[in-house]
XYZ file of C-alpha atoms in Angstrom:
761
model
C 0.000 0.000 0.000
C 1.053 3.672 -0.425
C 1.297 5.628 2.824
C 2.919 8.813 4.121
C 3.680 8.406 7.847
C 5.083 10.851 10.427
C 6.829 9.367 13.499
C 7.201 11.548 16.621
C 10.140 9.874 18.409
C 13.596 10.842 19.678
C 14.883 7.363 20.638
C 16.820 5.909 17.683
C 16.300 2.303 18.814
C 12.554 2.751 19.059
C 12.468 4.525 15.706
C 14.366 1.651 14.117
C 11.950 -0.910 15.669
C 8.981 1.056 14.327
C 10.603 1.344 10.899
C 11.181 -2.426 10.755
C 7.567 -3.078 11.629
C 6.289 -0.580 9.038
C 8.322 -2.291 6.290
C 5.631 -4.972 6.397
C 3.336 -2.451 4.684
C 5.452 -2.486 1.497
C 8.014 -0.411 -0.311
C 5.692 2.531 -1.001
C 5.625 3.705 2.600
C 7.503 6.916 3.448
C 8.413 7.717 7.054
C 9.338 11.155 8.375
C 10.921 11.353 11.842
C 10.243 14.427 14.040
C 11.028 15.079 17.724
C 9.388 18.405 18.684
C 6.126 20.311 18.379
C 7.666 22.673 15.783
C 8.881 19.809 13.606
C 5.483 18.097 13.894
C 3.632 21.295 12.939
C 5.934 21.696 9.935
C 5.257 18.095 8.837
C 1.526 18.745 9.047
C 1.790 21.869 6.845
C 3.190 19.881 3.944
C 1.322 17.110 2.143
C -1.038 15.839 4.797
C 0.274 12.519 6.256
C -1.878 9.406 6.234
C -0.979 8.504 9.839
C 0.960 10.046 12.745
C 2.704 7.675 15.182
C 3.792 9.308 18.431
C 5.735 8.172 21.459
C 4.085 8.544 24.860
C 6.883 10.642 26.351
C 9.662 12.718 24.761
C 11.819 15.430 26.226
C 10.381 18.152 23.939
C 6.783 16.970 23.571
C 4.599 14.241 25.080
C 2.010 12.035 23.385
C -0.971 14.117 24.537
C 0.560 17.343 23.161
C 1.364 15.621 19.879
C -2.185 14.299 19.631
C -3.705 17.755 20.300
C -1.340 19.322 17.731
C -2.492 16.880 15.054
C -6.164 17.320 16.015
C -5.810 21.092 15.627
C -3.921 21.113 12.327
C -5.250 17.987 10.578
C -8.359 16.623 12.349
C -8.824 13.722 9.916
C -5.297 12.306 10.327
C -5.366 9.237 12.637
C -2.868 9.163 15.544
C -1.397 5.966 17.020
C 0.381 6.105 20.405
C 3.351 3.784 21.023
C 4.836 3.404 24.499
C 6.866 0.940 26.583
C 3.795 0.543 28.783
C 0.439 2.251 29.327
C -1.932 1.911 32.237
C -5.680 1.783 31.749
C -6.224 5.448 32.706
C -3.709 6.625 30.102
C -5.329 4.468 27.395
C -8.755 5.895 28.297
C -7.365 9.441 28.204
C -5.824 8.942 24.764
C -9.009 7.375 23.479
C -11.088 10.316 24.697
C -8.655 12.709 23.000
C -9.212 10.894 19.701
C -6.295 8.453 19.396
C -6.911 5.724 16.797
C -4.986 3.101 18.817
C -2.558 2.615 21.714
C 0.197 -0.019 21.392
C 2.679 -1.086 24.057
C 6.195 -2.133 23.072
C 5.667 -5.841 23.694
C 2.802 -5.773 21.161
C 4.661 -3.738 18.515
C 3.890 -6.450 15.962
C 0.358 -4.991 15.944
C 1.653 -1.689 14.558
C 1.559 -2.456 10.825
C -1.964 -3.823 11.132
C -3.065 -0.819 13.218
C -1.596 1.612 10.653
C -3.248 -0.214 7.785
C -6.583 -0.284 9.634
C -6.366 3.434 10.500
C -5.623 4.380 6.884
C -8.427 2.204 5.567
C -10.838 3.649 8.151
C -9.907 7.198 7.212
C -10.251 6.554 3.478
C -13.519 4.773 4.079
C -14.840 7.800 6.001
C -13.762 10.099 3.176
C -15.496 7.876 0.617
C -18.654 7.913 2.718
C -18.538 11.723 2.948
C -17.978 12.051 -0.803
C -20.732 9.573 -1.549
C -23.108 11.330 0.815
C -22.235 14.719 -0.716
C -22.749 13.352 -4.215
C -26.036 11.784 -3.202
C -27.296 15.040 -1.677
C -26.132 17.028 -4.681
C -27.866 14.586 -7.046
C -31.080 14.715 -5.053
C -31.053 18.521 -5.019
C -30.369 18.715 -8.755
C -33.018 16.141 -9.554
C -35.556 17.994 -7.391
C -34.836 21.310 -9.122
C -35.166 19.735 -12.559
C -38.388 18.012 -11.595
C -40.013 21.119 -10.044
C -39.004 23.616 -12.711
C -38.691 21.977 -16.125
C -37.817 18.345 -16.507
C -37.601 18.574 -20.315
C -34.560 20.181 -21.953
C -34.599 21.646 -25.443
C -31.642 22.634 -27.620
C -30.624 23.511 -31.186
C -27.256 22.874 -32.741
C -25.443 23.438 -36.024
C -24.784 20.443 -38.267
C -21.254 20.196 -36.797
C -22.617 20.137 -33.238
C -22.181 23.698 -31.922
C -25.036 24.723 -29.645
C -27.154 27.539 -31.019
C -29.839 27.642 -28.320
C -30.605 25.947 -24.986
C -33.408 26.396 -22.492
C -32.869 26.828 -18.723
C -33.908 23.230 -18.064
C -31.069 21.778 -20.140
C -28.637 24.278 -18.640
C -29.568 23.136 -15.190
C -29.567 19.533 -16.377
C -25.941 19.888 -17.510
C -24.863 21.958 -14.501
C -24.538 25.369 -16.110
C -25.581 28.554 -14.361
C -27.473 29.855 -17.375
C -28.333 28.752 -20.890
C -25.929 31.358 -22.245
C -22.952 29.420 -20.911
C -23.874 26.556 -23.229
C -23.977 28.625 -26.403
C -21.253 27.946 -28.952
C -20.136 24.837 -27.011
C -19.738 21.673 -29.042
C -22.015 18.781 -28.138
C -19.496 16.108 -29.067
C -16.741 17.664 -26.975
C -18.598 19.198 -24.032
C -21.844 17.236 -23.617
C -21.580 13.768 -25.125
C -19.777 11.313 -22.900
C -18.077 9.838 -25.936
C -17.726 12.120 -28.997
C -18.297 9.114 -31.254
C -21.886 8.964 -29.939
C -22.883 11.965 -32.067
C -21.428 10.408 -35.207
C -23.314 7.182 -34.481
C -26.525 9.163 -33.871
C -26.238 11.016 -37.206
C -25.499 7.722 -38.958
C -28.659 6.209 -37.443
C -30.668 9.202 -38.697
C -29.196 8.871 -42.155
C -30.138 5.198 -42.214
C -33.649 5.722 -40.838
C -34.384 8.939 -42.709
C -36.356 10.328 -39.797
C -36.154 11.420 -36.121
C -34.256 9.129 -33.768
C -35.058 8.374 -30.131
C -32.259 6.926 -28.010
C -30.921 6.669 -24.464
C -27.462 8.150 -24.158
C -24.807 8.942 -21.623
C -24.029 12.650 -21.408
C -21.717 14.521 -19.097
C -22.351 17.546 -16.966
C -20.136 20.547 -16.785
C -18.200 18.974 -13.866
C -17.573 15.821 -15.865
C -20.020 13.587 -14.027
C -22.194 11.308 -16.188
C -25.899 11.747 -16.812
C -28.265 9.369 -18.589
C -30.723 11.079 -20.920
C -33.478 10.107 -23.290
C -32.858 12.102 -26.473
C -35.245 12.721 -29.358
C -32.936 13.887 -32.159
C -34.420 15.525 -35.254
C -32.818 17.341 -38.230
C -34.237 20.555 -39.692
C -33.839 20.720 -43.477
C -33.783 23.649 -45.850
C -35.620 23.808 -49.161
C -32.845 21.888 -50.871
C -33.016 19.118 -48.292
C -29.781 20.051 -46.600
C -29.503 19.901 -42.827
C -29.656 23.400 -41.454
C -29.641 22.489 -37.776
C -30.549 19.745 -35.318
C -33.101 19.989 -32.559
C -33.086 17.783 -29.512
C -35.537 17.176 -26.738
C -33.817 15.793 -23.628
C -35.090 14.253 -20.434
C -32.804 13.341 -17.528
C -33.436 9.640 -16.762
C -30.403 9.103 -14.504
C -32.498 8.322 -11.432
C -34.749 6.035 -13.416
C -31.732 4.143 -14.733
C -30.406 3.853 -11.208
C -33.776 2.580 -10.020
C -33.800 0.053 -12.844
C -30.304 -1.053 -11.890
C -31.414 -1.259 -8.242
C -34.392 -3.385 -9.277
C -32.078 -5.611 -11.281
C -29.789 -5.970 -8.256
C -32.781 -6.714 -6.028
C -34.034 -9.293 -8.513
C -30.585 -10.921 -8.535
C -30.607 -11.037 -4.736
C -34.106 -12.520 -4.632
C -33.099 -15.160 -7.145
C -29.901 -15.987 -5.219
C -31.442 -16.252 -1.733
C -32.236 -19.667 -0.296
C -35.522 -18.417 1.192
C -38.898 -18.652 -0.544
C -39.837 -15.152 -1.787
C -43.048 -14.477 -3.662
C -45.733 -11.893 -4.301
C -49.488 -12.267 -4.763
C -52.260 -9.861 -5.678
C -55.054 -8.804 -3.336
C -57.044 -11.928 -4.330
C -54.115 -14.214 -3.313
C -53.114 -15.041 -6.889
C -49.448 -15.492 -7.815
C -47.539 -12.559 -9.277
C -43.925 -13.691 -8.730
C -42.027 -16.635 -7.228
C -38.237 -16.786 -6.917
C -35.953 -19.688 -7.812
C -35.653 -20.980 -4.205
C -39.452 -21.011 -3.868
C -39.811 -23.019 -7.061
C -37.232 -25.529 -5.827
C -39.010 -25.896 -2.479
C -42.281 -26.605 -4.295
C -40.814 -28.794 -7.035
C -41.862 -26.341 -9.790
C -39.759 -25.839 -12.922
C -38.041 -22.488 -13.506
C -39.760 -21.927 -16.865
C -43.285 -22.772 -15.703
C -45.587 -19.739 -15.776
C -47.306 -19.309 -12.398
C -48.907 -15.917 -12.974
C -52.490 -15.832 -11.700
C -52.393 -19.211 -9.961
C -53.934 -19.247 -6.455
C -51.375 -19.494 -3.652
C -53.558 -22.186 -2.074
C -51.797 -24.697 -4.356
C -48.509 -24.050 -2.502
C -49.811 -25.062 0.937
C -51.454 -28.056 2.591
C -55.110 -27.281 3.425
C -54.508 -26.642 7.116
C -51.693 -24.169 6.398
C -53.666 -22.275 3.767
C -56.520 -21.995 6.268
C -54.084 -20.238 8.639
C -52.983 -17.895 5.853
C -56.515 -17.155 4.694
C -58.090 -16.580 8.114
C -55.129 -15.202 10.065
C -52.102 -14.118 8.021
C -53.711 -12.087 5.215
C -56.244 -10.254 7.447
C -53.512 -9.426 9.991
C -51.137 -8.191 7.263
C -53.941 -6.096 5.754
C -54.691 -4.525 9.131
C -51.206 -4.145 10.653
C -48.987 -4.330 7.583
C -47.177 -7.529 8.614
C -47.849 -11.027 9.956
C -45.373 -13.736 10.980
C -45.787 -17.312 12.110
C -45.161 -20.944 11.232
C -47.013 -22.662 8.384
C -46.061 -25.284 5.785
C -45.441 -25.599 2.054
C -46.658 -28.506 -0.055
C -44.157 -30.034 -2.471
C -45.548 -31.489 -5.665
C -44.653 -34.970 -4.431
C -46.955 -34.457 -1.412
C -44.223 -33.713 1.141
C -45.052 -31.071 3.739
C -42.220 -28.640 4.440
C -42.467 -26.701 7.741
C -41.616 -23.024 7.236
C -41.451 -19.783 9.158
C -43.430 -17.230 7.164
C -43.676 -13.450 6.996
C -46.532 -11.799 5.053
C -46.378 -8.068 4.211
C -49.107 -5.954 2.661
C -48.320 -3.184 0.139
C -50.828 -0.422 -0.539
C -51.516 1.697 -3.600
C -51.607 5.516 -3.263
C -55.390 5.352 -2.832
C -54.999 3.112 0.228
C -56.223 -0.168 -1.208
C -54.152 -3.368 -0.920
C -52.175 -3.573 -4.163
C -50.285 -6.816 -3.463
C -48.809 -9.048 -0.730
C -45.223 -10.223 -0.435
C -44.291 -13.440 1.359
C -40.957 -14.707 2.681
C -40.620 -18.283 3.960
C -37.678 -20.154 5.456
C -37.337 -23.934 5.456
C -37.501 -25.150 9.074
C -36.729 -28.813 8.473
C -33.143 -28.554 9.652
C -34.090 -26.438 12.688
C -36.892 -28.844 13.577
C -34.463 -31.738 13.295
C -31.952 -30.052 15.622
C -34.735 -29.092 18.057
C -35.817 -32.729 18.097
C -32.247 -33.777 18.879
C -32.075 -31.235 21.704
C -35.393 -32.329 23.202
C -34.321 -35.951 22.992
C -31.025 -35.095 24.690
C -32.831 -33.212 27.462
C -35.252 -36.109 27.910
C -32.351 -38.540 28.175
C -30.721 -36.332 30.806
C -33.926 -36.239 32.870
C -34.457 -39.987 32.584
C -30.802 -40.504 33.475
C -31.117 -38.487 36.673
C -34.207 -40.476 37.651
C -32.549 -43.799 36.809
C -29.439 -42.878 38.786
C -31.439 -42.000 41.876
C -33.460 -45.210 41.698
C -30.329 -47.301 41.153
C -28.602 -45.676 44.137
C -31.411 -46.536 46.541
C -31.871 -49.972 45.009
C -28.159 -50.722 45.387
C -28.417 -50.298 49.161
C -31.221 -52.867 49.227
C -29.366 -55.313 46.964
C -26.204 -54.910 49.045
C -28.097 -56.064 52.119
C -29.773 -58.980 50.259
C -26.519 -60.244 48.732
C -24.601 -59.796 51.951
C -27.080 -61.606 54.181
C -27.516 -64.482 51.707
C -23.724 -64.923 51.599
C -23.559 -64.950 55.386
C -26.383 -67.514 55.567
C -24.725 -69.725 52.975
C -21.497 -69.709 54.966
C -23.354 -70.801 58.100
C -25.498 -73.560 56.532
C -24.101 -77.067 55.981
C -23.658 -78.143 52.363
C -26.473 -80.713 52.673
C -28.969 -78.298 54.209
C -32.174 -78.245 52.150
C -32.550 -74.499 52.660
C -29.389 -73.726 50.681
C -31.190 -74.137 47.341
C -33.773 -71.465 48.220
C -31.117 -69.072 49.507
C -28.958 -69.603 46.405
C -32.000 -68.827 44.245
C -32.539 -65.601 46.200
C -28.906 -64.688 45.579
C -29.230 -65.346 41.833
C -32.261 -63.067 41.681
C -30.330 -60.409 43.623
C -27.428 -60.712 41.175
C -29.823 -60.170 38.266
C -31.190 -57.101 40.024
C -27.631 -55.877 40.645
C -26.864 -56.268 36.928
C -29.923 -54.182 36.054
C -28.915 -51.430 38.480
C -25.417 -51.394 36.991
C -26.955 -50.907 33.553
C -29.102 -48.074 34.908
C -26.012 -46.502 36.452
C -24.202 -46.824 33.118
C -27.074 -45.098 31.318
C -27.283 -42.309 33.915
C -23.485 -41.911 33.816
C -23.194 -42.522 37.539
C -21.106 -45.688 37.482
C -17.443 -45.580 38.466
C -15.015 -45.872 35.568
C -11.380 -46.868 35.901
C -10.015 -45.524 32.600
C -6.625 -46.234 31.096
C -5.064 -45.223 27.793
C -6.291 -47.739 25.203
C -5.666 -48.761 21.618
C -9.140 -49.623 20.262
C -7.581 -51.833 17.597
C -6.168 -54.023 20.396
C -9.507 -54.120 22.227
C -11.364 -55.186 19.067
C -8.719 -57.769 18.142
C -8.846 -59.337 21.625
C -12.632 -59.704 21.326
C -12.606 -61.384 17.907
C -13.080 -65.000 19.028
C -15.668 -64.131 21.646
C -17.655 -62.029 19.157
C -17.664 -64.801 16.547
C -19.116 -67.217 19.086
C -21.634 -64.590 20.160
C -23.033 -63.684 16.716
C -23.141 -67.221 15.305
C -21.923 -68.806 12.096
C -24.543 -67.227 9.812
C -23.188 -63.723 10.455
C -19.860 -62.733 8.841
C -17.616 -60.593 11.049
C -15.414 -58.076 9.235
C -12.890 -55.964 11.137
C -11.431 -52.831 9.498
C -8.611 -51.504 11.678
C -7.552 -47.904 11.160
C -3.881 -47.252 10.421
C -1.850 -45.121 12.851
C -4.902 -45.103 15.076
C -4.826 -42.626 17.943
C -5.272 -43.681 21.557
C -8.250 -43.003 23.833
C -8.699 -42.845 27.579
C -11.517 -45.176 28.606
C -12.468 -48.092 30.849
C -11.580 -51.266 28.879
C -14.366 -53.326 30.417
C -16.953 -50.689 29.575
C -15.716 -50.386 25.967
C -15.949 -54.170 25.633
C -19.512 -53.981 26.983
C -20.344 -51.344 24.341
C -19.045 -53.569 21.527
C -20.831 -56.665 22.881
C -24.169 -54.861 23.261
C -23.978 -53.438 19.722
C -22.928 -56.830 18.320
C -25.876 -58.569 20.035
C -28.285 -55.965 18.648
C -26.781 -56.389 15.178
C -27.133 -60.192 15.381
C -30.792 -59.871 16.405
C -31.369 -57.482 13.462
C -30.093 -60.142 11.022
C -32.215 -63.251 11.779
C -31.324 -64.759 8.390
C -27.642 -63.898 8.621
C -25.664 -61.013 7.202
C -22.483 -59.073 7.764
C -21.275 -57.317 10.941
C -18.499 -54.758 10.369
C -16.422 -53.206 13.159
C -14.298 -50.295 11.965
C -11.833 -47.970 13.686
C -10.344 -44.775 12.307
C -9.156 -41.325 13.331
C -11.713 -38.542 12.913
C -11.976 -34.776 13.230
C -15.355 -33.296 14.197
C -15.674 -29.803 12.728
C -18.100 -26.983 13.416
C -20.421 -28.121 10.617
C -20.799 -31.571 12.207
C -21.338 -30.032 15.654
C -24.045 -27.714 14.299
C -25.903 -30.717 12.905
C -25.428 -33.053 15.914
C -26.587 -31.799 19.310
C -24.206 -32.712 22.130
C -21.095 -33.130 19.961
C -17.939 -31.034 20.411
C -15.256 -30.140 17.905
C -11.862 -31.799 18.145
C -9.772 -34.882 17.454
C -11.462 -38.245 18.037
C -11.081 -41.950 17.412
C -14.186 -43.404 15.751
C -15.497 -46.883 16.495
C -18.217 -47.889 14.017
C -20.390 -51.019 14.290
C -22.465 -51.695 11.148
C -24.877 -54.437 10.140
C -26.890 -55.374 7.063
C -30.051 -56.016 9.060
C -33.623 -54.802 9.054
C -32.769 -51.209 10.017
C -34.562 -48.872 12.403
C -37.556 -46.684 11.628
C -37.815 -43.039 12.701
C -40.103 -43.644 15.694
C -37.832 -46.339 17.153
C -34.734 -44.280 16.440
C -36.154 -41.420 18.517
C -36.453 -43.693 21.587
C -33.722 -46.273 21.094
C -31.499 -45.015 23.931
C -34.303 -44.842 26.515
C -34.070 -47.396 29.351
C -36.386 -50.425 28.946
C -37.400 -49.419 25.396
C -37.129 -52.398 23.041
C -38.579 -53.524 19.735
C -37.774 -57.160 20.494
C -40.409 -59.673 21.521
C -41.128 -60.867 25.080
C -38.166 -62.381 26.934
C -35.834 -61.178 24.142
C -34.108 -58.451 26.124
C -34.354 -55.923 28.936
C -34.275 -52.808 26.783
C -31.137 -51.639 28.628
C -28.489 -52.592 26.065
C -28.444 -49.387 24.011
C -29.140 -47.186 27.036
C -26.050 -48.734 28.659
C -24.026 -48.006 25.507
C -25.295 -44.421 25.494
C -24.350 -43.869 29.136
C -20.868 -45.378 28.806
C -20.065 -43.269 25.737
C -21.337 -40.055 27.318
C -19.552 -40.738 30.621
C -16.361 -41.332 28.616
C -16.815 -37.791 27.191
C -17.641 -39.240 23.772
C -20.418 -38.880 21.237
C -22.655 -41.529 19.625
C -24.758 -41.245 16.490
C -26.828 -43.780 14.547
C -27.442 -43.949 10.805
C -30.244 -46.279 9.760
C -33.162 -46.740 7.391
C -35.710 -49.582 7.381
C -34.343 -52.417 5.273
C -30.979 -50.688 4.784
C -29.065 -51.834 7.849
C -27.701 -49.779 10.744
C -24.413 -48.103 11.640
C -23.555 -46.884 15.136
C -20.666 -44.407 15.144
C -18.945 -43.754 18.466
C -16.433 -40.910 18.786
C -14.041 -41.008 21.774
C -11.625 -38.105 22.416
C -8.109 -38.778 21.154
C -5.375 -38.450 23.794
C -2.269 -36.382 23.200
C 0.467 -37.841 21.046
C 3.297 -39.529 22.899
C 1.119 -41.190 25.557
C 1.491 -44.959 25.610
C -1.326 -47.480 26.046
C -1.595 -48.875 29.588
C -2.672 -52.201 31.059
C -5.682 -52.210 33.379
C -4.525 -52.119 37.051
C -5.465 -55.177 39.088
C -6.434 -54.960 42.779
C -4.087 -56.838 45.117
C -5.536 -60.052 46.504
C -4.646 -61.542 49.836
C -5.786 -62.428 53.335
C -8.912 -60.428 54.228
C -9.000 -60.928 58.020
C -7.717 -58.422 60.560
C -7.945 -57.127 64.122
C -7.909 -53.352 63.572
C -10.596 -50.885 64.657
C -12.890 -49.529 61.941
C -15.304 -46.582 62.172
C -18.352 -47.467 59.986
C -20.494 -44.524 58.753
C -23.660 -45.474 56.801
C -27.113 -43.880 56.929
C -28.927 -46.876 55.348
C -29.789 -49.154 58.275
C -29.820 -52.551 56.420
C -26.464 -51.853 54.794
C -24.935 -50.600 58.055
C -26.032 -53.680 59.981
C -24.807 -56.040 57.274
C -21.463 -54.254 56.932
C -20.869 -54.342 60.672
C -21.665 -58.048 60.810
C -19.314 -58.795 57.890
C -16.419 -56.819 59.365
C -16.841 -58.400 62.779
C -16.866 -61.876 61.219
C -13.527 -61.042 59.591
C -12.122 -60.136 63.026
C -12.332 -56.328 63.026
C -13.571 -54.124 65.873
C -16.384 -51.916 64.522
C -17.521 -48.504 65.791
C -20.928 -47.837 64.232
C -22.269 -44.370 63.245
C -25.557 -43.698 61.489
C -24.420 -40.349 60.108
C -21.548 -37.821 59.871
C -22.259 -35.949 63.123
C -22.355 -39.152 65.189
C -19.098 -40.261 63.516
C -17.408 -37.034 64.589
C -18.677 -37.499 68.152
C -17.383 -41.104 68.257
C -14.007 -40.006 66.912
C -13.708 -37.419 69.690
C -14.869 -39.735 72.438
C -12.990 -42.904 71.466
C -9.667 -42.954 73.285
C -8.089 -45.807 71.353
C -6.669 -45.908 67.847
C -9.099 -45.847 64.867
C -7.279 -47.536 61.991
C -9.743 -46.943 59.174
C -12.962 -45.080 58.339
C -15.464 -46.906 56.079
C -18.009 -44.286 54.945
C -20.836 -43.924 52.488
C -20.296 -41.141 49.901
C -23.770 -39.596 49.785
C -25.336 -38.872 53.181
C -27.678 -36.197 54.541
C -25.979 -33.020 55.723
C -22.403 -33.923 54.816
C -20.738 -35.945 52.053
C -18.288 -38.741 52.760
C -15.427 -36.633 51.416
C -16.282 -33.736 53.750
C -16.556 -36.130 56.696
C -13.155 -37.641 55.894
C -11.605 -34.166 55.917
C -13.170 -33.404 59.328
C -12.038 -36.725 60.783
C -8.510 -36.212 59.453
C -8.278 -33.099 61.630
C -9.140 -35.232 64.687
C -7.183 -38.314 63.592
C -4.379 -37.188 61.246
C -3.486 -39.807 58.670
C -6.505 -42.046 59.265
C -7.181 -44.253 56.221
C -10.534 -44.034 54.428
C -12.546 -46.387 52.209
C -15.538 -44.899 50.397
C -18.616 -46.892 49.380
C -21.614 -45.819 47.333
C -24.307 -46.881 44.894
C -23.355 -44.127 42.463
C -20.721 -41.498 41.919
C -20.351 -38.195 43.687
C -18.135 -35.344 42.564
C -16.773 -35.029 46.096
C -14.878 -38.301 45.547
C -15.135 -38.973 41.811
C -14.836 -36.435 38.974
C -17.367 -37.139 36.215
C -17.490 -40.799 37.150
C -13.723 -41.320 37.001
C -12.134 -42.636 40.164
C -9.454 -40.302 41.477
C -6.027 -41.752 42.081
C -5.211 -42.869 45.639
C -8.922 -43.097 46.554
C -10.074 -46.444 47.980
C -13.606 -47.139 46.792
C -16.036 -50.076 46.880
C -19.059 -50.067 44.586
C -22.476 -51.141 45.889
C -23.766 -53.786 45.771
C -20.716 -55.610 47.089
C -20.180 -59.088 48.480
C -18.824 -59.586 52.006
C -15.587 -61.018 50.584
C -15.059 -58.082 48.235
C -15.619 -55.605 51.056
C -13.206 -57.417 53.339
C -10.498 -57.560 50.640
C -10.827 -53.816 49.938
C -10.567 -52.982 53.679
C -7.545 -55.273 54.097
C -5.803 -53.888 51.013
C -6.324 -50.314 52.221
C -5.007 -51.072 55.714
C -1.954 -52.766 54.223
C -1.416 -50.170 51.487
């Protein structure tokens, strides 16, 4: 770019730094260095600079004085302040005084951009002022011509010299009086191109009569003017041209209006919204290209006079007829939601605006209508509502599972204790074992509910999904049967993910079982892995997704597919399309919960009869992190003699837990809540080796209680137990390191091993 810049600076190093930065603007930038008010004033008296850059503080002048000097001498010249540092008050002061920008030394790289922006802003303002002045001048001139004499009349010699001109044409061409036009040559002083007059005379000679034409003339100041010219020769008795007479009308504004209409028509044809007009009887006048596409109507088909009722389903046209048109007629505008009717019978939901346009006499002349296709918005709204419904159901399921886990813990625990006490030949063992089996089935259901509600405890490690899928190959082939072909497509250079291996295996198994059931006569099951990037376009179209780097796990089948109604509910707990005794309806809800709790995203693509593909996106971990094996809890002797403080508000669980611990040799101090636990800790004189506490309790969480007890018993070990997660102990369902935790429902043996491992750890 070309720029003339003045720099107010006395420090050579700073000046050099500024000069280096300004070189980015190109070779056509000139820089003048000044260091005092006198030098600055002198620079402003010459060719006005495009920008002034001033230091904040100099020995002869400071930044504020420099800014005021520029404002007084050249108000339009932008000023940029450069300083080693500026506090907020100084920046505000400079801004109030009219500085274009303030840049500190550490951000000097901004200078070239700031200079360029300031110059562009200034030139833009000047263009706006010139355009506004031209517009006002044109309006004034047009108004004078219109009010006084819109038709100009002139006479000229055969060679084009003006012999006579009326005041209207003088004003039209910008002359003060008709006399100033006399003896001027049309070709040189009026015609925009002098060849136009030669072409006009040639047309007359060919036609042998008067010629009417639109032409471009120029005013006295050189600006163009469009005119409609009626050009006629006057002949003498011998048939020679004595003079020419012309009748001129200024049509510049009309041409501009026509050009504006052409631009508007181009815009209307380019927009993706339905735009149309109809007369007062609701008959078609105009329909743009997007509207024709939405209705399935060809671009060449003439629609003039057709009733707009044909564009809408009956119910929507009833809304337009009884509500939209009367409201637009009364208030000028109506807006609402209706529908269009495609020629193939498809209804298209639209948001619609109807405007009424009146003739000068006040009657409705025509209506204009703008409609926007709402199918995509409706689809996204449906996704959002479904997501919100799943969240609400998840919260309910998590709460139910938490309470149910306490009950199952007691059932499983007491049946295990009874089985240990009964002889092997006791006839009652069979009934008790049956009770335990039923309890285990209930525990499995609660775990699935916890997975769906994202309240189970995950133990994630860094995984290679290719390895997980490969390790499951044999098991999956046995699971799906011989009539289903299993194809594995492993992505190359696949990224790693952080997830719970057991939960990922459960996801694959559940999807494989569903795929097998969808292919009763056999088919193909494909498991694919690949790296993926989710961009903003994908996120806009898929509620709940986030942009970023992912690893995709896709499970596809060639089965019966899923219809729209089933697809809308497929992740809901207990929803199933299978027959009685064919499933619990928790498989896909479990998959959904595991993926969401693993901070992933799941989407299904399916059509009836076309098979189904589930795509799961798990966040990719940073490069350089290695895959890890799943940690294994230490096993060993579970008995002990230590003292344990048990804190549990659920009575059945507390009683069972105390009985189990005492059977394994421990001394148990029992508390039914946090406050009682604190009192026991204060009153008990002997050592307390470990605190076994529920996570979620009234009044105080297990984590808060542990912190309080640590103040009374520094270093006391803690084991947490719960039916679902709690952010006080577990962040988003992921077990924190160095936290001992036992998930309800637990068996007596599992509880004892966890307590022993924590005491020995």
